[in-house]
mmCIF file with all atom_site columns, C-alpha atoms and ligand atoms in Angstrom:
data_model
loop_
_atom_site.group_PDB
_atom_site.id
_atom_site.type_symbol
_atom_site.label_atom_id
_atom_site.label_alt_id
_atom_site.label_comp_id
_atom_site.label_asym_id
_atom_site.label_entity_id
_atom_site.label_seq_id
_atom_site.pdbx_PDB_ins_code
_atom_site.Cartn_x
_atom_site.Cartn_y
_atom_site.Cartn_z
_atom_site.occupancy
_atom_site.B_iso_or_equiv
_atom_site.pdbx_formal_charge
_atom_site.auth_seq_id
_atom_site.auth_comp_id
_atom_site.auth_asym_id
_atom_site.auth_atom_id
_atom_site.pdbx_PDB_model_num
ATOM   1   C CA  . UNK Y 1 1   ? -25.316 -52.597 -27.603 1.00 95.00 ? 1   UNK Y CA  1
ATOM   2   C CA  . UNK Y 1 2   ? -26.916 -49.162 -27.894 1.00 97.00 ? 2   UNK Y CA  1
ATOM   3   C CA  . UNK Y 1 3   ? -26.371 -47.521 -31.245 1.00 98.00 ? 3   UNK Y CA  1
ATOM   4   C CA  . UNK Y 1 4   ? -27.369 -44.390 -33.102 1.00 98.00 ? 4   UNK Y CA  1
ATOM   5   C CA  . UNK Y 1 5   ? -27.124 -44.176 -36.880 1.00 98.00 ? 5   UNK Y CA  1
ATOM   6   C CA  . UNK Y 1 6   ? -26.694 -40.759 -38.480 1.00 97.00 ? 6   UNK Y CA  1
ATOM   7   C CA  . UNK Y 1 7   ? -26.725 -39.667 -42.096 1.00 96.00 ? 7   UNK Y CA  1
ATOM   8   C CA  . UNK Y 1 8   ? -28.607 -37.426 -44.484 1.00 95.00 ? 8   UNK Y CA  1
ATOM   9   C CA  . UNK Y 1 9   ? -31.743 -38.520 -46.318 1.00 94.00 ? 9   UNK Y CA  1
ATOM   10  C CA  . UNK Y 1 10  ? -30.822 -41.333 -48.695 1.00 94.00 ? 10  UNK Y CA  1
ATOM   11  C CA  . UNK Y 1 11  ? -27.589 -42.211 -46.842 1.00 96.00 ? 11  UNK Y CA  1
ATOM   12  C CA  . UNK Y 1 12  ? -28.725 -45.810 -46.377 1.00 95.00 ? 12  UNK Y CA  1
ATOM   13  C CA  . UNK Y 1 13  ? -29.537 -45.557 -42.666 1.00 96.00 ? 13  UNK Y CA  1
ATOM   14  C CA  . UNK Y 1 14  ? -32.520 -47.902 -42.926 1.00 95.00 ? 14  UNK Y CA  1
ATOM   15  C CA  . UNK Y 1 15  ? -30.583 -50.542 -44.851 1.00 96.00 ? 15  UNK Y CA  1
ATOM   16  C CA  . UNK Y 1 16  ? -27.612 -50.477 -42.493 1.00 98.00 ? 16  UNK Y CA  1
ATOM   17  C CA  . UNK Y 1 17  ? -29.875 -50.338 -39.458 1.00 98.00 ? 17  UNK Y CA  1
ATOM   18  C CA  . UNK Y 1 18  ? -31.680 -53.501 -40.504 1.00 97.00 ? 18  UNK Y CA  1
ATOM   19  C CA  . UNK Y 1 19  ? -28.441 -55.380 -41.233 1.00 98.00 ? 19  UNK Y CA  1
ATOM   20  C CA  . UNK Y 1 20  ? -26.990 -54.366 -37.870 1.00 97.00 ? 20  UNK Y CA  1
ATOM   21  C CA  . UNK Y 1 21  ? -30.134 -55.148 -35.894 1.00 97.00 ? 21  UNK Y CA  1
ATOM   22  C CA  . UNK Y 1 22  ? -30.315 -58.618 -37.411 1.00 97.00 ? 22  UNK Y CA  1
ATOM   23  C CA  . UNK Y 1 23  ? -26.642 -59.242 -36.697 1.00 96.00 ? 23  UNK Y CA  1
ATOM   24  C CA  . UNK Y 1 24  ? -26.746 -57.927 -33.132 1.00 96.00 ? 24  UNK Y CA  1
ATOM   25  C CA  . UNK Y 1 25  ? -30.302 -59.076 -32.334 1.00 96.00 ? 25  UNK Y CA  1
ATOM   26  C CA  . UNK Y 1 26  ? -31.465 -55.677 -31.132 1.00 97.00 ? 26  UNK Y CA  1
ATOM   27  C CA  . UNK Y 1 27  ? -34.634 -53.745 -32.032 1.00 98.00 ? 27  UNK Y CA  1
ATOM   28  C CA  . UNK Y 1 28  ? -34.576 -51.164 -34.824 1.00 98.00 ? 28  UNK Y CA  1
ATOM   29  C CA  . UNK Y 1 29  ? -36.237 -47.970 -33.661 1.00 98.00 ? 29  UNK Y CA  1
ATOM   30  C CA  . UNK Y 1 30  ? -36.858 -45.573 -36.533 1.00 97.00 ? 30  UNK Y CA  1
ATOM   31  C CA  . UNK Y 1 31  ? -38.678 -42.372 -35.595 1.00 97.00 ? 31  UNK Y CA  1
ATOM   32  C CA  . UNK Y 1 32  ? -39.600 -41.635 -39.235 1.00 96.00 ? 32  UNK Y CA  1
ATOM   33  C CA  . UNK Y 1 33  ? -41.236 -45.088 -39.541 1.00 95.00 ? 33  UNK Y CA  1
ATOM   34  C CA  . UNK Y 1 34  ? -43.082 -44.605 -36.236 1.00 97.00 ? 34  UNK Y CA  1
ATOM   35  C CA  . UNK Y 1 35  ? -44.406 -41.254 -37.452 1.00 97.00 ? 35  UNK Y CA  1
ATOM   36  C CA  . UNK Y 1 36  ? -45.421 -42.694 -40.843 1.00 96.00 ? 36  UNK Y CA  1
ATOM   37  C CA  . UNK Y 1 37  ? -47.373 -45.549 -39.270 1.00 96.00 ? 37  UNK Y CA  1
ATOM   38  C CA  . UNK Y 1 38  ? -48.991 -43.175 -36.760 1.00 96.00 ? 38  UNK Y CA  1
ATOM   39  C CA  . UNK Y 1 39  ? -50.123 -41.040 -39.715 1.00 97.00 ? 39  UNK Y CA  1
ATOM   40  C CA  . UNK Y 1 40  ? -51.497 -44.129 -41.501 1.00 97.00 ? 40  UNK Y CA  1
ATOM   41  C CA  . UNK Y 1 41  ? -53.386 -45.118 -38.320 1.00 97.00 ? 41  UNK Y CA  1
ATOM   42  C CA  . UNK Y 1 42  ? -54.619 -41.528 -37.923 1.00 97.00 ? 42  UNK Y CA  1
ATOM   43  C CA  . UNK Y 1 43  ? -53.653 -41.580 -34.252 1.00 97.00 ? 43  UNK Y CA  1
ATOM   44  C CA  . UNK Y 1 44  ? -53.146 -38.442 -32.164 1.00 96.00 ? 44  UNK Y CA  1
ATOM   45  C CA  . UNK Y 1 45  ? -49.365 -38.708 -32.710 1.00 96.00 ? 45  UNK Y CA  1
ATOM   46  C CA  . UNK Y 1 46  ? -49.988 -39.023 -36.448 1.00 97.00 ? 46  UNK Y CA  1
ATOM   47  C CA  . UNK Y 1 47  ? -52.175 -35.926 -36.469 1.00 97.00 ? 47  UNK Y CA  1
ATOM   48  C CA  . UNK Y 1 48  ? -49.455 -33.943 -34.682 1.00 97.00 ? 48  UNK Y CA  1
ATOM   49  C CA  . UNK Y 1 49  ? -46.641 -35.165 -36.945 1.00 97.00 ? 49  UNK Y CA  1
ATOM   50  C CA  . UNK Y 1 50  ? -48.296 -35.129 -40.378 1.00 97.00 ? 50  UNK Y CA  1
ATOM   51  C CA  . UNK Y 1 51  ? -47.906 -31.436 -41.295 1.00 97.00 ? 51  UNK Y CA  1
ATOM   52  C CA  . UNK Y 1 52  ? -44.186 -31.596 -40.525 1.00 97.00 ? 52  UNK Y CA  1
ATOM   53  C CA  . UNK Y 1 53  ? -43.486 -34.793 -42.461 1.00 96.00 ? 53  UNK Y CA  1
ATOM   54  C CA  . UNK Y 1 54  ? -45.355 -33.459 -45.474 1.00 95.00 ? 54  UNK Y CA  1
ATOM   55  C CA  . UNK Y 1 55  ? -43.063 -30.432 -45.626 1.00 95.00 ? 55  UNK Y CA  1
ATOM   56  C CA  . UNK Y 1 56  ? -39.864 -32.254 -44.668 1.00 93.00 ? 56  UNK Y CA  1
ATOM   57  C CA  . UNK Y 1 57  ? -39.637 -30.188 -41.472 1.00 96.00 ? 57  UNK Y CA  1
ATOM   58  C CA  . UNK Y 1 58  ? -38.692 -31.581 -38.077 1.00 97.00 ? 58  UNK Y CA  1
ATOM   59  C CA  . UNK Y 1 59  ? -41.478 -32.619 -35.732 1.00 98.00 ? 59  UNK Y CA  1
ATOM   60  C CA  . UNK Y 1 60  ? -41.189 -30.417 -32.606 1.00 97.00 ? 60  UNK Y CA  1
ATOM   61  C CA  . UNK Y 1 61  ? -38.846 -31.718 -29.911 1.00 95.00 ? 61  UNK Y CA  1
ATOM   62  C CA  . UNK Y 1 62  ? -41.410 -32.260 -27.108 1.00 95.00 ? 62  UNK Y CA  1
ATOM   63  C CA  . UNK Y 1 63  ? -43.401 -34.694 -29.286 1.00 96.00 ? 63  UNK Y CA  1
ATOM   64  C CA  . UNK Y 1 64  ? -40.325 -36.525 -30.583 1.00 96.00 ? 64  UNK Y CA  1
ATOM   65  C CA  . UNK Y 1 65  ? -38.554 -36.759 -27.229 1.00 95.00 ? 65  UNK Y CA  1
ATOM   66  C CA  . UNK Y 1 66  ? -41.674 -38.113 -25.527 1.00 94.00 ? 66  UNK Y CA  1
ATOM   67  C CA  . UNK Y 1 67  ? -42.074 -40.673 -28.317 1.00 95.00 ? 67  UNK Y CA  1
ATOM   68  C CA  . UNK Y 1 68  ? -38.517 -41.937 -27.771 1.00 96.00 ? 68  UNK Y CA  1
ATOM   69  C CA  . UNK Y 1 69  ? -38.880 -41.902 -23.987 1.00 95.00 ? 69  UNK Y CA  1
ATOM   70  C CA  . UNK Y 1 70  ? -41.901 -44.163 -24.199 1.00 95.00 ? 70  UNK Y CA  1
ATOM   71  C CA  . UNK Y 1 71  ? -40.387 -46.432 -26.837 1.00 96.00 ? 71  UNK Y CA  1
ATOM   72  C CA  . UNK Y 1 72  ? -37.235 -47.017 -24.780 1.00 96.00 ? 72  UNK Y CA  1
ATOM   73  C CA  . UNK Y 1 73  ? -39.378 -48.110 -21.829 1.00 94.00 ? 73  UNK Y CA  1
ATOM   74  C CA  . UNK Y 1 74  ? -40.732 -51.110 -23.745 1.00 96.00 ? 74  UNK Y CA  1
ATOM   75  C CA  . UNK Y 1 75  ? -39.355 -54.481 -22.602 1.00 96.00 ? 75  UNK Y CA  1
ATOM   76  C CA  . UNK Y 1 76  ? -37.557 -55.275 -25.879 1.00 96.00 ? 76  UNK Y CA  1
ATOM   77  C CA  . UNK Y 1 77  ? -35.404 -52.164 -25.437 1.00 96.00 ? 77  UNK Y CA  1
ATOM   78  C CA  . UNK Y 1 78  ? -33.722 -53.717 -22.402 1.00 93.00 ? 78  UNK Y CA  1
ATOM   79  C CA  . UNK Y 1 79  ? -31.324 -55.733 -24.545 1.00 93.00 ? 79  UNK Y CA  1
ATOM   80  C CA  . UNK Y 1 80  ? -30.134 -52.691 -26.489 1.00 97.00 ? 80  UNK Y CA  1
ATOM   81  C CA  . UNK Y 1 81  ? -31.352 -50.917 -29.625 1.00 98.00 ? 81  UNK Y CA  1
ATOM   82  C CA  . UNK Y 1 82  ? -30.433 -49.015 -32.704 1.00 98.00 ? 82  UNK Y CA  1
ATOM   83  C CA  . UNK Y 1 83  ? -31.958 -45.579 -33.167 1.00 98.00 ? 83  UNK Y CA  1
ATOM   84  C CA  . UNK Y 1 84  ? -32.479 -44.496 -36.770 1.00 97.00 ? 84  UNK Y CA  1
ATOM   85  C CA  . UNK Y 1 85  ? -33.594 -40.892 -37.282 1.00 96.00 ? 85  UNK Y CA  1
ATOM   86  C CA  . UNK Y 1 86  ? -33.076 -39.906 -33.652 1.00 97.00 ? 86  UNK Y CA  1
ATOM   87  C CA  . UNK Y 1 87  ? -31.353 -37.772 -32.447 1.00 97.00 ? 87  UNK Y CA  1
ATOM   88  C CA  . UNK Y 1 88  ? -31.621 -35.193 -35.198 1.00 96.00 ? 88  UNK Y CA  1
ATOM   89  C CA  . UNK Y 1 89  ? -30.729 -32.089 -33.182 1.00 94.00 ? 89  UNK Y CA  1
ATOM   90  C CA  . UNK Y 1 90  ? -28.103 -31.378 -30.530 1.00 94.00 ? 90  UNK Y CA  1
ATOM   91  C CA  . UNK Y 1 91  ? -30.925 -30.881 -28.039 1.00 95.00 ? 91  UNK Y CA  1
ATOM   92  C CA  . UNK Y 1 92  ? -32.322 -34.351 -28.811 1.00 96.00 ? 92  UNK Y CA  1
ATOM   93  C CA  . UNK Y 1 93  ? -28.825 -35.837 -28.354 1.00 96.00 ? 93  UNK Y CA  1
ATOM   94  C CA  . UNK Y 1 94  ? -28.501 -34.193 -24.950 1.00 96.00 ? 94  UNK Y CA  1
ATOM   95  C CA  . UNK Y 1 95  ? -31.988 -35.304 -23.961 1.00 96.00 ? 95  UNK Y CA  1
ATOM   96  C CA  . UNK Y 1 96  ? -31.150 -38.868 -24.958 1.00 97.00 ? 96  UNK Y CA  1
ATOM   97  C CA  . UNK Y 1 97  ? -28.036 -38.915 -22.776 1.00 96.00 ? 97  UNK Y CA  1
ATOM   98  C CA  . UNK Y 1 98  ? -30.016 -37.360 -19.950 1.00 96.00 ? 98  UNK Y CA  1
ATOM   99  C CA  . UNK Y 1 99  ? -32.690 -40.036 -20.291 1.00 95.00 ? 99  UNK Y CA  1
ATOM   100 C CA  . UNK Y 1 100 ? -30.145 -42.867 -20.412 1.00 96.00 ? 100 UNK Y CA  1
ATOM   101 C CA  . UNK Y 1 101 ? -28.165 -41.466 -17.493 1.00 95.00 ? 101 UNK Y CA  1
ATOM   102 C CA  . UNK Y 1 102 ? -31.171 -41.988 -15.262 1.00 93.00 ? 102 UNK Y CA  1
ATOM   103 C CA  . UNK Y 1 103 ? -30.816 -45.751 -15.727 1.00 89.00 ? 103 UNK Y CA  1
ATOM   104 C CA  . UNK Y 1 104 ? -27.011 -45.847 -15.874 1.00 93.00 ? 104 UNK Y CA  1
ATOM   105 C CA  . UNK Y 1 105 ? -26.987 -46.400 -19.654 1.00 94.00 ? 105 UNK Y CA  1
ATOM   106 C CA  . UNK Y 1 106 ? -25.283 -44.644 -22.552 1.00 95.00 ? 106 UNK Y CA  1
ATOM   107 C CA  . UNK Y 1 107 ? -25.001 -44.681 -26.317 1.00 97.00 ? 107 UNK Y CA  1
ATOM   108 C CA  . UNK Y 1 108 ? -22.096 -47.000 -27.186 1.00 97.00 ? 108 UNK Y CA  1
ATOM   109 C CA  . UNK Y 1 109 ? -21.550 -45.739 -30.729 1.00 98.00 ? 109 UNK Y CA  1
ATOM   110 C CA  . UNK Y 1 110 ? -22.919 -43.105 -33.055 1.00 98.00 ? 110 UNK Y CA  1
ATOM   111 C CA  . UNK Y 1 111 ? -22.336 -44.298 -36.625 1.00 98.00 ? 111 UNK Y CA  1
ATOM   112 C CA  . UNK Y 1 112 ? -22.183 -41.592 -39.271 1.00 98.00 ? 112 UNK Y CA  1
ATOM   113 C CA  . UNK Y 1 113 ? -22.786 -42.668 -42.875 1.00 98.00 ? 113 UNK Y CA  1
ATOM   114 C CA  . UNK Y 1 114 ? -20.906 -39.928 -44.659 1.00 97.00 ? 114 UNK Y CA  1
ATOM   115 C CA  . UNK Y 1 115 ? -21.955 -38.988 -48.200 1.00 97.00 ? 115 UNK Y CA  1
ATOM   116 C CA  . UNK Y 1 116 ? -21.784 -35.849 -50.292 1.00 95.00 ? 116 UNK Y CA  1
ATOM   117 C CA  . UNK Y 1 117 ? -24.911 -33.741 -50.713 1.00 94.00 ? 117 UNK Y CA  1
ATOM   118 C CA  . UNK Y 1 118 ? -25.095 -34.485 -54.426 1.00 94.00 ? 118 UNK Y CA  1
ATOM   119 C CA  . UNK Y 1 119 ? -25.050 -38.264 -53.837 1.00 95.00 ? 119 UNK Y CA  1
ATOM   120 C CA  . UNK Y 1 120 ? -27.741 -37.933 -51.137 1.00 94.00 ? 120 UNK Y CA  1
ATOM   121 C CA  . UNK Y 1 121 ? -29.925 -35.972 -53.538 1.00 92.00 ? 121 UNK Y CA  1
ATOM   122 C CA  . UNK Y 1 122 ? -29.458 -38.494 -56.324 1.00 92.00 ? 122 UNK Y CA  1
ATOM   123 C CA  . UNK Y 1 123 ? -30.208 -41.447 -54.061 1.00 92.00 ? 123 UNK Y CA  1
ATOM   124 C CA  . UNK Y 1 124 ? -33.459 -39.950 -52.762 1.00 91.00 ? 124 UNK Y CA  1
ATOM   125 C CA  . UNK Y 1 125 ? -34.642 -39.147 -56.274 1.00 89.00 ? 125 UNK Y CA  1
ATOM   126 C CA  . UNK Y 1 126 ? -33.869 -42.710 -57.379 1.00 88.00 ? 126 UNK Y CA  1
ATOM   127 C CA  . UNK Y 1 127 ? -35.536 -44.382 -54.390 1.00 81.00 ? 127 UNK Y CA  1
ATOM   128 C CA  . UNK Y 1 128 ? -37.913 -47.099 -55.501 1.00 68.00 ? 128 UNK Y CA  1
ATOM   129 C CA  . UNK Y 1 129 ? -40.473 -47.038 -52.692 1.00 65.00 ? 129 UNK Y CA  1
ATOM   130 C CA  . UNK Y 1 130 ? -41.908 -43.650 -53.497 1.00 74.00 ? 130 UNK Y CA  1
ATOM   131 C CA  . UNK Y 1 131 ? -42.213 -41.640 -50.323 1.00 82.00 ? 131 UNK Y CA  1
ATOM   132 C CA  . UNK Y 1 132 ? -44.115 -38.407 -50.729 1.00 86.00 ? 132 UNK Y CA  1
ATOM   133 C CA  . UNK Y 1 133 ? -41.325 -36.549 -48.906 1.00 89.00 ? 133 UNK Y CA  1
ATOM   134 C CA  . UNK Y 1 134 ? -38.835 -37.737 -51.561 1.00 88.00 ? 134 UNK Y CA  1
ATOM   135 C CA  . UNK Y 1 135 ? -40.097 -35.050 -53.955 1.00 89.00 ? 135 UNK Y CA  1
ATOM   136 C CA  . UNK Y 1 136 ? -37.093 -32.932 -55.082 1.00 90.00 ? 136 UNK Y CA  1
ATOM   137 C CA  . UNK Y 1 137 ? -37.949 -29.693 -53.261 1.00 92.00 ? 137 UNK Y CA  1
ATOM   138 C CA  . UNK Y 1 138 ? -38.723 -31.557 -50.034 1.00 93.00 ? 138 UNK Y CA  1
ATOM   139 C CA  . UNK Y 1 139 ? -35.517 -33.623 -50.278 1.00 92.00 ? 139 UNK Y CA  1
ATOM   140 C CA  . UNK Y 1 140 ? -33.631 -30.350 -50.674 1.00 93.00 ? 140 UNK Y CA  1
ATOM   141 C CA  . UNK Y 1 141 ? -35.183 -29.065 -47.457 1.00 95.00 ? 141 UNK Y CA  1
ATOM   142 C CA  . UNK Y 1 142 ? -34.425 -32.346 -45.614 1.00 95.00 ? 142 UNK Y CA  1
ATOM   143 C CA  . UNK Y 1 143 ? -30.772 -32.195 -46.709 1.00 95.00 ? 143 UNK Y CA  1
ATOM   144 C CA  . UNK Y 1 144 ? -30.586 -28.551 -45.622 1.00 95.00 ? 144 UNK Y CA  1
ATOM   145 C CA  . UNK Y 1 145 ? -32.022 -29.427 -42.218 1.00 96.00 ? 145 UNK Y CA  1
ATOM   146 C CA  . UNK Y 1 146 ? -29.577 -32.303 -41.903 1.00 95.00 ? 146 UNK Y CA  1
ATOM   147 C CA  . UNK Y 1 147 ? -26.668 -29.923 -42.526 1.00 94.00 ? 147 UNK Y CA  1
ATOM   148 C CA  . UNK Y 1 148 ? -28.006 -27.298 -40.133 1.00 96.00 ? 148 UNK Y CA  1
ATOM   149 C CA  . UNK Y 1 149 ? -29.369 -29.382 -37.304 1.00 94.00 ? 149 UNK Y CA  1
ATOM   150 C CA  . UNK Y 1 150 ? -27.807 -32.853 -37.416 1.00 93.00 ? 150 UNK Y CA  1
ATOM   151 C CA  . UNK Y 1 151 ? -24.168 -32.132 -38.384 1.00 93.00 ? 151 UNK Y CA  1
ATOM   152 C CA  . UNK Y 1 152 ? -23.579 -30.448 -34.974 1.00 94.00 ? 152 UNK Y CA  1
ATOM   153 C CA  . UNK Y 1 153 ? -24.433 -33.767 -33.312 1.00 95.00 ? 153 UNK Y CA  1
ATOM   154 C CA  . UNK Y 1 154 ? -21.334 -35.316 -34.895 1.00 96.00 ? 154 UNK Y CA  1
ATOM   155 C CA  . UNK Y 1 155 ? -19.205 -33.009 -32.798 1.00 94.00 ? 155 UNK Y CA  1
ATOM   156 C CA  . UNK Y 1 156 ? -21.205 -33.922 -29.733 1.00 95.00 ? 156 UNK Y CA  1
ATOM   157 C CA  . UNK Y 1 157 ? -20.439 -37.638 -30.134 1.00 97.00 ? 157 UNK Y CA  1
ATOM   158 C CA  . UNK Y 1 158 ? -16.894 -37.074 -31.402 1.00 97.00 ? 158 UNK Y CA  1
ATOM   159 C CA  . UNK Y 1 159 ? -16.066 -35.076 -28.297 1.00 96.00 ? 159 UNK Y CA  1
ATOM   160 C CA  . UNK Y 1 160 ? -17.234 -38.044 -26.225 1.00 94.00 ? 160 UNK Y CA  1
ATOM   161 C CA  . UNK Y 1 161 ? -15.178 -40.517 -28.327 1.00 95.00 ? 161 UNK Y CA  1
ATOM   162 C CA  . UNK Y 1 162 ? -18.293 -42.281 -29.515 1.00 96.00 ? 162 UNK Y CA  1
ATOM   163 C CA  . UNK Y 1 163 ? -18.321 -41.308 -33.192 1.00 97.00 ? 163 UNK Y CA  1
ATOM   164 C CA  . UNK Y 1 164 ? -17.604 -43.830 -35.942 1.00 98.00 ? 164 UNK Y CA  1
ATOM   165 C CA  . UNK Y 1 165 ? -17.410 -42.228 -39.411 1.00 98.00 ? 165 UNK Y CA  1
ATOM   166 C CA  . UNK Y 1 166 ? -17.962 -44.523 -42.368 1.00 98.00 ? 166 UNK Y CA  1
ATOM   167 C CA  . UNK Y 1 167 ? -17.784 -43.755 -46.086 1.00 98.00 ? 167 UNK Y CA  1
ATOM   168 C CA  . UNK Y 1 168 ? -21.384 -44.440 -47.113 1.00 97.00 ? 168 UNK Y CA  1
ATOM   169 C CA  . UNK Y 1 169 ? -20.813 -44.297 -50.853 1.00 97.00 ? 169 UNK Y CA  1
ATOM   170 C CA  . UNK Y 1 170 ? -20.176 -48.042 -51.272 1.00 97.00 ? 170 UNK Y CA  1
ATOM   171 C CA  . UNK Y 1 171 ? -22.247 -51.198 -51.524 1.00 97.00 ? 171 UNK Y CA  1
ATOM   172 C CA  . UNK Y 1 172 ? -24.487 -52.002 -48.524 1.00 97.00 ? 172 UNK Y CA  1
ATOM   173 C CA  . UNK Y 1 173 ? -22.409 -55.100 -47.683 1.00 98.00 ? 173 UNK Y CA  1
ATOM   174 C CA  . UNK Y 1 174 ? -19.101 -53.185 -47.753 1.00 98.00 ? 174 UNK Y CA  1
ATOM   175 C CA  . UNK Y 1 175 ? -20.511 -50.496 -45.496 1.00 98.00 ? 175 UNK Y CA  1
ATOM   176 C CA  . UNK Y 1 176 ? -21.984 -53.129 -43.166 1.00 98.00 ? 176 UNK Y CA  1
ATOM   177 C CA  . UNK Y 1 177 ? -18.680 -55.006 -42.851 1.00 97.00 ? 177 UNK Y CA  1
ATOM   178 C CA  . UNK Y 1 178 ? -16.781 -51.834 -42.076 1.00 97.00 ? 178 UNK Y CA  1
ATOM   179 C CA  . UNK Y 1 179 ? -19.284 -50.837 -39.383 1.00 98.00 ? 179 UNK Y CA  1
ATOM   180 C CA  . UNK Y 1 180 ? -19.056 -54.268 -37.767 1.00 96.00 ? 180 UNK Y CA  1
ATOM   181 C CA  . UNK Y 1 181 ? -15.271 -54.129 -37.777 1.00 95.00 ? 181 UNK Y CA  1
ATOM   182 C CA  . UNK Y 1 182 ? -15.327 -50.730 -36.120 1.00 95.00 ? 182 UNK Y CA  1
ATOM   183 C CA  . UNK Y 1 183 ? -17.945 -51.293 -33.426 1.00 94.00 ? 183 UNK Y CA  1
ATOM   184 C CA  . UNK Y 1 184 ? -17.521 -54.948 -32.556 1.00 78.00 ? 184 UNK Y CA  1
ATOM   185 C CA  . UNK Y 1 185 ? -14.030 -56.128 -33.566 1.00 59.00 ? 185 UNK Y CA  1
ATOM   186 C CA  . UNK Y 1 186 ? -14.505 -59.374 -31.649 1.00 56.00 ? 186 UNK Y CA  1
ATOM   187 C CA  . UNK Y 1 187 ? -17.472 -60.571 -33.732 1.00 46.00 ? 187 UNK Y CA  1
HETATM 188 P P1  . AMP W 2 .   ? -36.877 -40.260 -41.784 1.00 82.85 ? 1   AMP W P1  1
HETATM 189 O O1  . AMP W 2 .   ? -37.666 -41.464 -42.144 1.00 82.85 ? 1   AMP W O1  1
HETATM 190 O O2  . AMP W 2 .   ? -35.864 -40.516 -40.678 1.00 82.85 ? 1   AMP W O2  1
HETATM 191 O O3  . AMP W 2 .   ? -36.242 -39.572 -42.973 1.00 82.85 ? 1   AMP W O3  1
HETATM 192 O O4  . AMP W 2 .   ? -37.908 -39.204 -41.166 1.00 82.85 ? 1   AMP W O4  1
HETATM 193 C C1  . AMP W 2 .   ? -38.996 -38.711 -41.922 1.00 82.85 ? 1   AMP W C1  1
HETATM 194 C C2  . AMP W 2 .   ? -39.559 -37.459 -41.273 1.00 82.85 ? 1   AMP W C2  1
HETATM 195 O O5  . AMP W 2 .   ? -39.999 -37.747 -39.933 1.00 82.85 ? 1   AMP W O5  1
HETATM 196 C C3  . AMP W 2 .   ? -38.574 -36.313 -41.118 1.00 82.85 ? 1   AMP W C3  1
HETATM 197 O O6  . AMP W 2 .   ? -38.462 -35.541 -42.307 1.00 82.85 ? 1   AMP W O6  1
HETATM 198 C C4  . AMP W 2 .   ? -39.238 -35.527 -39.980 1.00 82.85 ? 1   AMP W C4  1
HETATM 199 O O7  . AMP W 2 .   ? -40.364 -34.804 -40.447 1.00 82.85 ? 1   AMP W O7  1
HETATM 200 C C5  . AMP W 2 .   ? -39.758 -36.624 -39.082 1.00 82.85 ? 1   AMP W C5  1
HETATM 201 N N1  . AMP W 2 .   ? -38.761 -37.040 -38.056 1.00 82.85 ? 1   AMP W N1  1
HETATM 202 C C6  . AMP W 2 .   ? -38.171 -38.272 -37.938 1.00 82.85 ? 1   AMP W C6  1
HETATM 203 N N2  . AMP W 2 .   ? -37.331 -38.313 -36.892 1.00 82.85 ? 1   AMP W N2  1
HETATM 204 C C7  . AMP W 2 .   ? -37.372 -37.071 -36.321 1.00 82.85 ? 1   AMP W C7  1
HETATM 205 C C8  . AMP W 2 .   ? -36.705 -36.477 -35.209 1.00 82.85 ? 1   AMP W C8  1
HETATM 206 N N3  . AMP W 2 .   ? -35.806 -37.148 -34.476 1.00 82.85 ? 1   AMP W N3  1
HETATM 207 N N4  . AMP W 2 .   ? -37.003 -35.186 -34.914 1.00 82.85 ? 1   AMP W N4  1
HETATM 208 C C9  . AMP W 2 .   ? -37.905 -34.496 -35.642 1.00 82.85 ? 1   AMP W C9  1
HETATM 209 N N5  . AMP W 2 .   ? -38.548 -34.988 -36.705 1.00 82.85 ? 1   AMP W N5  1
HETATM 210 C C10 . AMP W 2 .   ? -38.299 -36.269 -37.063 1.00 82.85 ? 1   AMP W C10 1
#
């Protein structure tokens, strides 16, 4: 199963991603996490990404697309995956399909955790693990970017009949059960 999870900052993407990956036995690939550990390791990728993460801006497409290309080549990605935080722009979504096409693959489902802006804001501000980009003005920018750049992707997947929209403003278990029912009714 090849999945993409979409939602604004604080939508619960990480939580749902981990529940799904455990259930489906597929790797969780989170671009934000990859960037954060690259920054901690002070690698070349980390040096490129750091100024963008600090401001809540998007890392430029060439860097992000190359990161995903390489990650999807790793052996564990053969059995499927769940992408969390990628794609974030329509261009990244197209690039992903282009990349997958080359090996006869495709995204099975794009899962959208739908929440209002005010709930997203509140959730980020209440987050326990304090991330430096969860500061109010940076969260505001990340929500704005989500609206501007990521919302158009919903149309992209909807048009291809691959979009699953889920009300994200419920308990993690309720959201998880609904996702499972929608993407894998047989399980
Ligand atoms: P996240 O953990 O998904 O909220 O991502 C944290 C930060 O990593 C974002 O605010 C961006 O700066 C960067 N980032 C993660 N994924 C992407 C992506 N697909 N394209 C561009 N920047 C990204």
